[in-house]
Amino acid sequence: MSAGRLALGIGGIALAVVLVLGIMQASKGSKAPPPATTLSAAEISRRLDGAPPPLAALHRQANRILPGARKGLRSRLAALHGHPAVVNIWAAWCGPCRAEMPVMQRVSLDMGKQVAFVGVDMKDNREAATTFLRKIPVTYPSYADPSGQVYNAEKLVGVPSTLFYDASGRQTFIHQGPYFQRADLVADIRKYAQQ
């Protein structure tokens, strides 16, 4: 075996060890995501009552998967001008997305009168996505993106990913990876969307 191959092999093993140790340390310091809310549709509606008309329009389409992919999302974001927005790219087949959704659900319920929330269901089986949203209903619609148009346009590296827009409609931040803690998502909304 040549010295170059030996060094490459040792480097690969070292990288694997570092990754495993990092994952183990990260999992020790993180708490489990919160459970999904058990509020009824009527209770959720009461909590969001009084939202500005563009946000109320989102709430009326809660839990629906709408056609349109990137074009539909861009049109919706234009209609939300004047309101900060959070766009979550997710899929029912994505384990971290499933773990993150209760966080999105609770924060959108708490902040849905001040901040627009919109989802993008990426490269998903429609039946699986609908079933998933029945288990963890959200207060906003998602746009079906079967070919990953939004994912590709934003040059994302994985799902879930969350895009933040300020009230002028300017994208201010992209968070790649899940939010497992409500406080982390709220902090990013305050920093990047409500600035």
mmCIF file with all atom_site columns, C-alpha atoms in Angstrom:
data_model
loop_
_atom_site.group_PDB
_atom_site.id
_atom_site.type_symbol
_atom_site.label_atom_id
_atom_site.label_alt_id
_atom_site.label_comp_id
_atom_site.label_asym_id
_atom_site.label_entity_id
_atom_site.label_seq_id
_atom_site.pdbx_PDB_ins_code
_atom_site.Cartn_x
_atom_site.Cartn_y
_atom_site.Cartn_z
_atom_site.occupancy
_atom_site.B_iso_or_equiv
_atom_site.pdbx_formal_charge
_atom_site.auth_seq_id
_atom_site.auth_comp_id
_atom_site.auth_asym_id
_atom_site.auth_atom_id
_atom_site.pdbx_PDB_model_num
ATOM 1   C CA . MET A 1 1   ? 0.000   0.000  0.000  1.00 0.00 ? 1   MET A CA 1
ATOM 2   C CA . SER A 1 2   ? 1.365   3.399  -0.925 1.00 0.00 ? 2   SER A CA 1
ATOM 3   C CA . ALA A 1 3   ? 1.970   6.147  1.632  1.00 0.00 ? 3   ALA A CA 1
ATOM 4   C CA . GLY A 1 4   ? -0.660  8.344  -0.054 1.00 0.00 ? 4   GLY A CA 1
ATOM 5   C CA . ARG A 1 5   ? -3.370  5.683  0.235  1.00 0.00 ? 5   ARG A CA 1
ATOM 6   C CA . LEU A 1 6   ? -2.426  4.996  3.839  1.00 0.00 ? 6   LEU A CA 1
ATOM 7   C CA . ALA A 1 7   ? -2.656  8.709  4.704  1.00 0.00 ? 7   ALA A CA 1
ATOM 8   C CA . LEU A 1 8   ? -6.002  8.973  2.906  1.00 0.00 ? 8   LEU A CA 1
ATOM 9   C CA . GLY A 1 9   ? -7.334  5.957  4.819  1.00 0.00 ? 9   GLY A CA 1
ATOM 10  C CA . ILE A 1 10  ? -6.181  7.323  8.177  1.00 0.00 ? 10  ILE A CA 1
ATOM 11  C CA . GLY A 1 11  ? -7.657  10.739 7.320  1.00 0.00 ? 11  GLY A CA 1
ATOM 12  C CA . GLY A 1 12  ? -11.007 9.129  6.457  1.00 0.00 ? 12  GLY A CA 1
ATOM 13  C CA . ILE A 1 13  ? -11.082 7.218  9.741  1.00 0.00 ? 13  ILE A CA 1
ATOM 14  C CA . ALA A 1 14  ? -10.193 10.374 11.701 1.00 0.00 ? 14  ALA A CA 1
ATOM 15  C CA . LEU A 1 15  ? -12.976 12.304 9.961  1.00 0.00 ? 15  LEU A CA 1
ATOM 16  C CA . ALA A 1 16  ? -15.499 9.564  10.769 1.00 0.00 ? 16  ALA A CA 1
ATOM 17  C CA . VAL A 1 17  ? -14.456 9.567  14.436 1.00 0.00 ? 17  VAL A CA 1
ATOM 18  C CA . VAL A 1 18  ? -14.780 13.372 14.647 1.00 0.00 ? 18  VAL A CA 1
ATOM 19  C CA . LEU A 1 19  ? -18.248 13.239 13.070 1.00 0.00 ? 19  LEU A CA 1
ATOM 20  C CA . VAL A 1 20  ? -19.471 10.499 15.406 1.00 0.00 ? 20  VAL A CA 1
ATOM 21  C CA . LEU A 1 21  ? -18.137 12.331 18.481 1.00 0.00 ? 21  LEU A CA 1
ATOM 22  C CA . GLY A 1 22  ? -19.732 15.597 17.330 1.00 0.00 ? 22  GLY A CA 1
ATOM 23  C CA . ILE A 1 23  ? -23.104 13.939 16.811 1.00 0.00 ? 23  ILE A CA 1
ATOM 24  C CA . MET A 1 24  ? -22.913 12.253 20.207 1.00 0.00 ? 24  MET A CA 1
ATOM 25  C CA . GLN A 1 25  ? -22.047 15.530 21.956 1.00 0.00 ? 25  GLN A CA 1
ATOM 26  C CA . ALA A 1 26  ? -24.772 17.445 20.120 1.00 0.00 ? 26  ALA A CA 1
ATOM 27  C CA . SER A 1 27  ? -27.395 14.875 21.068 1.00 0.00 ? 27  SER A CA 1
ATOM 28  C CA . LYS A 1 28  ? -26.388 14.979 24.757 1.00 0.00 ? 28  LYS A CA 1
ATOM 29  C CA . GLY A 1 29  ? -26.958 18.735 24.951 1.00 0.00 ? 29  GLY A CA 1
ATOM 30  C CA . SER A 1 30  ? -30.270 18.845 23.090 1.00 0.00 ? 30  SER A CA 1
ATOM 31  C CA . LYS A 1 31  ? -33.691 18.232 24.504 1.00 0.00 ? 31  LYS A CA 1
ATOM 32  C CA . ALA A 1 32  ? -36.414 16.356 22.688 1.00 0.00 ? 32  ALA A CA 1
ATOM 33  C CA . PRO A 1 33  ? -38.620 18.520 20.479 1.00 0.00 ? 33  PRO A CA 1
ATOM 34  C CA . PRO A 1 34  ? -41.930 19.533 22.061 1.00 0.00 ? 34  PRO A CA 1
ATOM 35  C CA . PRO A 1 35  ? -45.009 17.442 21.340 1.00 0.00 ? 35  PRO A CA 1
ATOM 36  C CA . ALA A 1 36  ? -47.584 18.652 18.837 1.00 0.00 ? 36  ALA A CA 1
ATOM 37  C CA . THR A 1 37  ? -50.316 20.860 20.249 1.00 0.00 ? 37  THR A CA 1
ATOM 38  C CA . THR A 1 38  ? -53.557 19.193 21.219 1.00 0.00 ? 38  THR A CA 1
ATOM 39  C CA . LEU A 1 39  ? -55.706 22.284 20.685 1.00 0.00 ? 39  LEU A CA 1
ATOM 40  C CA . SER A 1 40  ? -58.855 21.835 18.629 1.00 0.00 ? 40  SER A CA 1
ATOM 41  C CA . ALA A 1 41  ? -59.337 23.626 15.287 1.00 0.00 ? 41  ALA A CA 1
ATOM 42  C CA . ALA A 1 42  ? -61.796 25.991 17.003 1.00 0.00 ? 42  ALA A CA 1
ATOM 43  C CA . GLU A 1 43  ? -59.274 26.816 19.757 1.00 0.00 ? 43  GLU A CA 1
ATOM 44  C CA . ILE A 1 44  ? -56.559 27.446 17.177 1.00 0.00 ? 44  ILE A CA 1
ATOM 45  C CA . SER A 1 45  ? -58.926 29.697 15.226 1.00 0.00 ? 45  SER A CA 1
ATOM 46  C CA . ARG A 1 46  ? -59.716 31.700 18.377 1.00 0.00 ? 46  ARG A CA 1
ATOM 47  C CA . ARG A 1 47  ? -55.999 32.142 19.119 1.00 0.00 ? 47  ARG A CA 1
ATOM 48  C CA . LEU A 1 48  ? -55.386 33.546 15.630 1.00 0.00 ? 48  LEU A CA 1
ATOM 49  C CA . ASP A 1 49  ? -58.543 35.672 15.477 1.00 0.00 ? 49  ASP A CA 1
ATOM 50  C CA . GLY A 1 50  ? -57.785 39.302 14.695 1.00 0.00 ? 50  GLY A CA 1
ATOM 51  C CA . ALA A 1 51  ? -54.756 38.643 12.472 1.00 0.00 ? 51  ALA A CA 1
ATOM 52  C CA . PRO A 1 52  ? -54.214 41.162 9.644  1.00 0.00 ? 52  PRO A CA 1
ATOM 53  C CA . PRO A 1 53  ? -56.044 40.145 6.424  1.00 0.00 ? 53  PRO A CA 1
ATOM 54  C CA . PRO A 1 54  ? -52.988 38.696 4.579  1.00 0.00 ? 54  PRO A CA 1
ATOM 55  C CA . LEU A 1 55  ? -52.135 36.531 7.599  1.00 0.00 ? 55  LEU A CA 1
ATOM 56  C CA . ALA A 1 56  ? -55.775 35.583 8.154  1.00 0.00 ? 56  ALA A CA 1
ATOM 57  C CA . ALA A 1 57  ? -55.838 34.385 4.520  1.00 0.00 ? 57  ALA A CA 1
ATOM 58  C CA . LEU A 1 58  ? -52.991 32.007 5.358  1.00 0.00 ? 58  LEU A CA 1
ATOM 59  C CA . HIS A 1 59  ? -54.865 30.725 8.417  1.00 0.00 ? 59  HIS A CA 1
ATOM 60  C CA . ARG A 1 60  ? -57.951 30.005 6.296  1.00 0.00 ? 60  ARG A CA 1
ATOM 61  C CA . GLN A 1 61  ? -55.769 27.709 4.180  1.00 0.00 ? 61  GLN A CA 1
ATOM 62  C CA . ALA A 1 62  ? -54.190 26.019 7.198  1.00 0.00 ? 62  ALA A CA 1
ATOM 63  C CA . ASN A 1 63  ? -52.898 22.539 6.648  1.00 0.00 ? 63  ASN A CA 1
ATOM 64  C CA . ARG A 1 64  ? -53.621 22.558 2.907  1.00 0.00 ? 64  ARG A CA 1
ATOM 65  C CA . ILE A 1 65  ? -51.111 21.640 0.246  1.00 0.00 ? 65  ILE A CA 1
ATOM 66  C CA . LEU A 1 66  ? -51.499 24.099 -2.601 1.00 0.00 ? 66  LEU A CA 1
ATOM 67  C CA . PRO A 1 67  ? -50.238 23.773 -6.178 1.00 0.00 ? 67  PRO A CA 1
ATOM 68  C CA . GLY A 1 68  ? -47.716 26.171 -7.580 1.00 0.00 ? 68  GLY A CA 1
ATOM 69  C CA . ALA A 1 69  ? -44.253 25.280 -6.269 1.00 0.00 ? 69  ALA A CA 1
ATOM 70  C CA . ARG A 1 70  ? -41.851 28.222 -6.630 1.00 0.00 ? 70  ARG A CA 1
ATOM 71  C CA . LYS A 1 71  ? -44.247 30.394 -8.639 1.00 0.00 ? 71  LYS A CA 1
ATOM 72  C CA . GLY A 1 72  ? -47.013 29.946 -6.059 1.00 0.00 ? 72  GLY A CA 1
ATOM 73  C CA . LEU A 1 73  ? -44.623 30.708 -3.204 1.00 0.00 ? 73  LEU A CA 1
ATOM 74  C CA . ARG A 1 74  ? -43.293 33.853 -4.880 1.00 0.00 ? 74  ARG A CA 1
ATOM 75  C CA . SER A 1 75  ? -46.818 35.085 -5.555 1.00 0.00 ? 75  SER A CA 1
ATOM 76  C CA . ARG A 1 76  ? -47.801 34.466 -1.928 1.00 0.00 ? 76  ARG A CA 1
ATOM 77  C CA . LEU A 1 77  ? -44.714 36.248 -0.614 1.00 0.00 ? 77  LEU A CA 1
ATOM 78  C CA . ALA A 1 78  ? -45.557 39.257 -2.798 1.00 0.00 ? 78  ALA A CA 1
ATOM 79  C CA . ALA A 1 79  ? -49.077 39.283 -1.290 1.00 0.00 ? 79  ALA A CA 1
ATOM 80  C CA . LEU A 1 80  ? -47.506 39.246 2.186  1.00 0.00 ? 80  LEU A CA 1
ATOM 81  C CA . HIS A 1 81  ? -45.514 42.445 1.560  1.00 0.00 ? 81  HIS A CA 1
ATOM 82  C CA . GLY A 1 82  ? -45.522 44.479 4.764  1.00 0.00 ? 82  GLY A CA 1
ATOM 83  C CA . HIS A 1 83  ? -45.376 41.394 6.995  1.00 0.00 ? 83  HIS A CA 1
ATOM 84  C CA . PRO A 1 84  ? -42.318 39.395 8.030  1.00 0.00 ? 84  PRO A CA 1
ATOM 85  C CA . ALA A 1 85  ? -42.407 35.838 6.703  1.00 0.00 ? 85  ALA A CA 1
ATOM 86  C CA . VAL A 1 86  ? -40.983 32.424 7.576  1.00 0.00 ? 86  VAL A CA 1
ATOM 87  C CA . VAL A 1 87  ? -40.911 29.735 4.878  1.00 0.00 ? 87  VAL A CA 1
ATOM 88  C CA . ASN A 1 88  ? -40.260 26.168 6.007  1.00 0.00 ? 88  ASN A CA 1
ATOM 89  C CA . ILE A 1 89  ? -39.188 23.571 3.427  1.00 0.00 ? 89  ILE A CA 1
ATOM 90  C CA . TRP A 1 90  ? -40.167 20.103 4.629  1.00 0.00 ? 90  TRP A CA 1
ATOM 91  C CA . ALA A 1 91  ? -41.197 16.608 3.515  1.00 0.00 ? 91  ALA A CA 1
ATOM 92  C CA . ALA A 1 92  ? -43.079 13.764 5.190  1.00 0.00 ? 92  ALA A CA 1
ATOM 93  C CA . TRP A 1 93  ? -40.247 11.348 4.289  1.00 0.00 ? 93  TRP A CA 1
ATOM 94  C CA . CYS A 1 94  ? -37.708 13.517 6.158  1.00 0.00 ? 94  CYS A CA 1
ATOM 95  C CA . GLY A 1 95  ? -37.114 12.388 9.762  1.00 0.00 ? 95  GLY A CA 1
ATOM 96  C CA . PRO A 1 96  ? -35.715 15.721 10.993 1.00 0.00 ? 96  PRO A CA 1
ATOM 97  C CA . CYS A 1 97  ? -38.692 17.503 9.362  1.00 0.00 ? 97  CYS A CA 1
ATOM 98  C CA . ARG A 1 98  ? -41.075 15.279 11.294 1.00 0.00 ? 98  ARG A CA 1
ATOM 99  C CA . ALA A 1 99  ? -39.240 16.073 14.534 1.00 0.00 ? 99  ALA A CA 1
ATOM 100 C CA . GLU A 1 100 ? -39.206 19.809 13.766 1.00 0.00 ? 100 GLU A CA 1
ATOM 101 C CA . MET A 1 101 ? -42.877 20.207 12.766 1.00 0.00 ? 101 MET A CA 1
ATOM 102 C CA . PRO A 1 102 ? -44.246 20.498 16.341 1.00 0.00 ? 102 PRO A CA 1
ATOM 103 C CA . VAL A 1 103 ? -41.875 23.451 16.843 1.00 0.00 ? 103 VAL A CA 1
ATOM 104 C CA . MET A 1 104 ? -43.148 25.107 13.643 1.00 0.00 ? 104 MET A CA 1
ATOM 105 C CA . GLN A 1 105 ? -46.715 24.341 14.701 1.00 0.00 ? 105 GLN A CA 1
ATOM 106 C CA . ARG A 1 106 ? -46.396 25.937 18.129 1.00 0.00 ? 106 ARG A CA 1
ATOM 107 C CA . VAL A 1 107 ? -44.436 29.005 17.018 1.00 0.00 ? 107 VAL A CA 1
ATOM 108 C CA . SER A 1 108 ? -46.804 29.683 14.118 1.00 0.00 ? 108 SER A CA 1
ATOM 109 C CA . LEU A 1 109 ? -49.675 29.491 16.584 1.00 0.00 ? 109 LEU A CA 1
ATOM 110 C CA . ASP A 1 110 ? -47.949 31.862 19.038 1.00 0.00 ? 110 ASP A CA 1
ATOM 111 C CA . MET A 1 111 ? -46.705 34.363 16.436 1.00 0.00 ? 111 MET A CA 1
ATOM 112 C CA . GLY A 1 112 ? -49.232 33.927 13.627 1.00 0.00 ? 112 GLY A CA 1
ATOM 113 C CA . LYS A 1 113 ? -50.836 37.332 14.210 1.00 0.00 ? 113 LYS A CA 1
ATOM 114 C CA . GLN A 1 114 ? -47.525 39.141 13.576 1.00 0.00 ? 114 GLN A CA 1
ATOM 115 C CA . VAL A 1 115 ? -45.554 36.851 11.250 1.00 0.00 ? 115 VAL A CA 1
ATOM 116 C CA . ALA A 1 116 ? -46.566 34.983 8.097  1.00 0.00 ? 116 ALA A CA 1
ATOM 117 C CA . PHE A 1 117 ? -45.726 31.280 8.002  1.00 0.00 ? 117 PHE A CA 1
ATOM 118 C CA . VAL A 1 118 ? -45.727 29.300 4.755  1.00 0.00 ? 118 VAL A CA 1
ATOM 119 C CA . GLY A 1 119 ? -44.550 25.778 3.995  1.00 0.00 ? 119 GLY A CA 1
ATOM 120 C CA . VAL A 1 120 ? -43.038 24.117 0.948  1.00 0.00 ? 120 VAL A CA 1
ATOM 121 C CA . ASP A 1 121 ? -43.636 20.365 0.699  1.00 0.00 ? 121 ASP A CA 1
ATOM 122 C CA . MET A 1 122 ? -40.646 19.148 -1.289 1.00 0.00 ? 122 MET A CA 1
ATOM 123 C CA . LYS A 1 123 ? -40.483 16.050 -3.486 1.00 0.00 ? 123 LYS A CA 1
ATOM 124 C CA . ASP A 1 124 ? -43.135 14.325 -1.425 1.00 0.00 ? 124 ASP A CA 1
ATOM 125 C CA . ASN A 1 125 ? -45.826 11.729 -1.835 1.00 0.00 ? 125 ASN A CA 1
ATOM 126 C CA . ARG A 1 126 ? -49.069 13.727 -1.586 1.00 0.00 ? 126 ARG A CA 1
ATOM 127 C CA . GLU A 1 127 ? -50.880 11.073 0.470  1.00 0.00 ? 127 GLU A CA 1
ATOM 128 C CA . ALA A 1 128 ? -47.987 10.759 2.940  1.00 0.00 ? 128 ALA A CA 1
ATOM 129 C CA . ALA A 1 129 ? -47.782 14.557 3.272  1.00 0.00 ? 129 ALA A CA 1
ATOM 130 C CA . THR A 1 130 ? -51.532 14.881 3.878  1.00 0.00 ? 130 THR A CA 1
ATOM 131 C CA . THR A 1 131 ? -51.463 12.106 6.473  1.00 0.00 ? 131 THR A CA 1
ATOM 132 C CA . PHE A 1 132 ? -48.521 13.769 8.210  1.00 0.00 ? 132 PHE A CA 1
ATOM 133 C CA . LEU A 1 133 ? -50.350 17.119 8.367  1.00 0.00 ? 133 LEU A CA 1
ATOM 134 C CA . ARG A 1 134 ? -53.379 15.413 9.894  1.00 0.00 ? 134 ARG A CA 1
ATOM 135 C CA . LYS A 1 135 ? -51.135 14.174 12.719 1.00 0.00 ? 135 LYS A CA 1
ATOM 136 C CA . ILE A 1 136 ? -49.377 17.527 13.221 1.00 0.00 ? 136 ILE A CA 1
ATOM 137 C CA . PRO A 1 137 ? -51.647 20.209 11.765 1.00 0.00 ? 137 PRO A CA 1
ATOM 138 C CA . VAL A 1 138 ? -50.139 23.622 11.098 1.00 0.00 ? 138 VAL A CA 1
ATOM 139 C CA . THR A 1 139 ? -51.742 27.068 10.938 1.00 0.00 ? 139 THR A CA 1
ATOM 140 C CA . TYR A 1 140 ? -50.582 27.779 7.388  1.00 0.00 ? 140 TYR A CA 1
ATOM 141 C CA . PRO A 1 141 ? -50.607 26.225 3.900  1.00 0.00 ? 141 PRO A CA 1
ATOM 142 C CA . SER A 1 142 ? -47.719 24.585 2.095  1.00 0.00 ? 142 SER A CA 1
ATOM 143 C CA . TYR A 1 143 ? -46.940 24.718 -1.598 1.00 0.00 ? 143 TYR A CA 1
ATOM 144 C CA . ALA A 1 144 ? -46.350 21.383 -3.311 1.00 0.00 ? 144 ALA A CA 1
ATOM 145 C CA . ASP A 1 145 ? -42.903 21.355 -4.919 1.00 0.00 ? 145 ASP A CA 1
ATOM 146 C CA . PRO A 1 146 ? -42.597 17.908 -6.516 1.00 0.00 ? 146 PRO A CA 1
ATOM 147 C CA . SER A 1 147 ? -39.458 18.721 -8.495 1.00 0.00 ? 147 SER A CA 1
ATOM 148 C CA . GLY A 1 148 ? -37.619 20.727 -5.810 1.00 0.00 ? 148 GLY A CA 1
ATOM 149 C CA . GLN A 1 149 ? -37.784 24.104 -7.586 1.00 0.00 ? 149 GLN A CA 1
ATOM 150 C CA . VAL A 1 150 ? -37.531 26.115 -4.360 1.00 0.00 ? 150 VAL A CA 1
ATOM 151 C CA . TYR A 1 151 ? -34.806 23.855 -2.993 1.00 0.00 ? 151 TYR A CA 1
ATOM 152 C CA . ASN A 1 152 ? -32.749 24.222 -6.177 1.00 0.00 ? 152 ASN A CA 1
ATOM 153 C CA . ALA A 1 153 ? -33.323 27.981 -6.581 1.00 0.00 ? 153 ALA A CA 1
ATOM 154 C CA . GLU A 1 154 ? -32.200 28.619 -2.994 1.00 0.00 ? 154 GLU A CA 1
ATOM 155 C CA . LYS A 1 155 ? -29.212 26.247 -3.350 1.00 0.00 ? 155 LYS A CA 1
ATOM 156 C CA . LEU A 1 156 ? -30.197 24.390 -0.194 1.00 0.00 ? 156 LEU A CA 1
ATOM 157 C CA . VAL A 1 157 ? -28.160 21.435 1.045  1.00 0.00 ? 157 VAL A CA 1
ATOM 158 C CA . GLY A 1 158 ? -30.913 19.542 2.866  1.00 0.00 ? 158 GLY A CA 1
ATOM 159 C CA . VAL A 1 159 ? -34.313 19.583 4.464  1.00 0.00 ? 159 VAL A CA 1
ATOM 160 C CA . PRO A 1 160 ? -35.703 20.921 6.596  1.00 0.00 ? 160 PRO A CA 1
ATOM 161 C CA . SER A 1 161 ? -34.579 24.418 5.739  1.00 0.00 ? 161 SER A CA 1
ATOM 162 C CA . THR A 1 162 ? -36.185 27.692 6.800  1.00 0.00 ? 162 THR A CA 1
ATOM 163 C CA . LEU A 1 163 ? -36.097 30.960 4.866  1.00 0.00 ? 163 LEU A CA 1
ATOM 164 C CA . PHE A 1 164 ? -36.624 34.295 6.617  1.00 0.00 ? 164 PHE A CA 1
ATOM 165 C CA . TYR A 1 165 ? -38.006 37.462 4.983  1.00 0.00 ? 165 TYR A CA 1
ATOM 166 C CA . ASP A 1 166 ? -38.359 40.910 6.471  1.00 0.00 ? 166 ASP A CA 1
ATOM 167 C CA . ALA A 1 167 ? -41.516 43.025 6.080  1.00 0.00 ? 167 ALA A CA 1
ATOM 168 C CA . SER A 1 168 ? -40.194 44.537 2.836  1.00 0.00 ? 168 SER A CA 1
ATOM 169 C CA . GLY A 1 169 ? -39.988 41.052 1.302  1.00 0.00 ? 169 GLY A CA 1
ATOM 170 C CA . ARG A 1 170 ? -36.191 40.861 1.366  1.00 0.00 ? 170 ARG A CA 1
ATOM 171 C CA . GLN A 1 171 ? -34.745 37.453 2.206  1.00 0.00 ? 171 GLN A CA 1
ATOM 172 C CA . THR A 1 172 ? -32.536 37.969 5.236  1.00 0.00 ? 172 THR A CA 1
ATOM 173 C CA . PHE A 1 173 ? -31.413 34.489 6.298  1.00 0.00 ? 173 PHE A CA 1
ATOM 174 C CA . ILE A 1 174 ? -31.514 30.782 5.463  1.00 0.00 ? 174 ILE A CA 1
ATOM 175 C CA . HIS A 1 175 ? -31.366 28.267 8.307  1.00 0.00 ? 175 HIS A CA 1
ATOM 176 C CA . GLN A 1 176 ? -30.438 24.824 7.016  1.00 0.00 ? 176 GLN A CA 1
ATOM 177 C CA . GLY A 1 177 ? -31.370 22.026 9.348  1.00 0.00 ? 177 GLY A CA 1
ATOM 178 C CA . PRO A 1 178 ? -34.135 21.479 11.887 1.00 0.00 ? 178 PRO A CA 1
ATOM 179 C CA . TYR A 1 179 ? -35.270 23.604 14.786 1.00 0.00 ? 179 TYR A CA 1
ATOM 180 C CA . PHE A 1 180 ? -35.732 21.313 17.759 1.00 0.00 ? 180 PHE A CA 1
ATOM 181 C CA . GLN A 1 181 ? -36.298 24.079 20.307 1.00 0.00 ? 181 GLN A CA 1
ATOM 182 C CA . ARG A 1 182 ? -39.000 26.735 20.192 1.00 0.00 ? 182 ARG A CA 1
ATOM 183 C CA . ALA A 1 183 ? -36.635 29.365 21.651 1.00 0.00 ? 183 ALA A CA 1
ATOM 184 C CA . ASP A 1 184 ? -34.147 28.906 18.782 1.00 0.00 ? 184 ASP A CA 1
ATOM 185 C CA . LEU A 1 185 ? -36.797 29.486 16.115 1.00 0.00 ? 185 LEU A CA 1
ATOM 186 C CA . VAL A 1 186 ? -38.285 32.465 17.966 1.00 0.00 ? 186 VAL A CA 1
ATOM 187 C CA . ALA A 1 187 ? -34.814 34.019 18.350 1.00 0.00 ? 187 ALA A CA 1
ATOM 188 C CA . ASP A 1 188 ? -34.163 33.696 14.610 1.00 0.00 ? 188 ASP A CA 1
ATOM 189 C CA . ILE A 1 189 ? -37.583 35.142 13.747 1.00 0.00 ? 189 ILE A CA 1
ATOM 190 C CA . ARG A 1 190 ? -36.888 38.157 15.955 1.00 0.00 ? 190 ARG A CA 1
ATOM 191 C CA . LYS A 1 191 ? -33.378 38.568 14.555 1.00 0.00 ? 191 LYS A CA 1
ATOM 192 C CA . TYR A 1 192 ? -34.011 37.960 10.857 1.00 0.00 ? 192 TYR A CA 1
ATOM 193 C CA . ALA A 1 193 ? -37.703 38.561 10.129 1.00 0.00 ? 193 ALA A CA 1
ATOM 194 C CA . GLN A 1 194 ? -38.894 41.132 12.671 1.00 0.00 ? 194 GLN A CA 1
ATOM 195 C CA . GLN A 1 195 ? -35.736 43.244 12.596 1.00 0.00 ? 195 GLN A CA 1
#
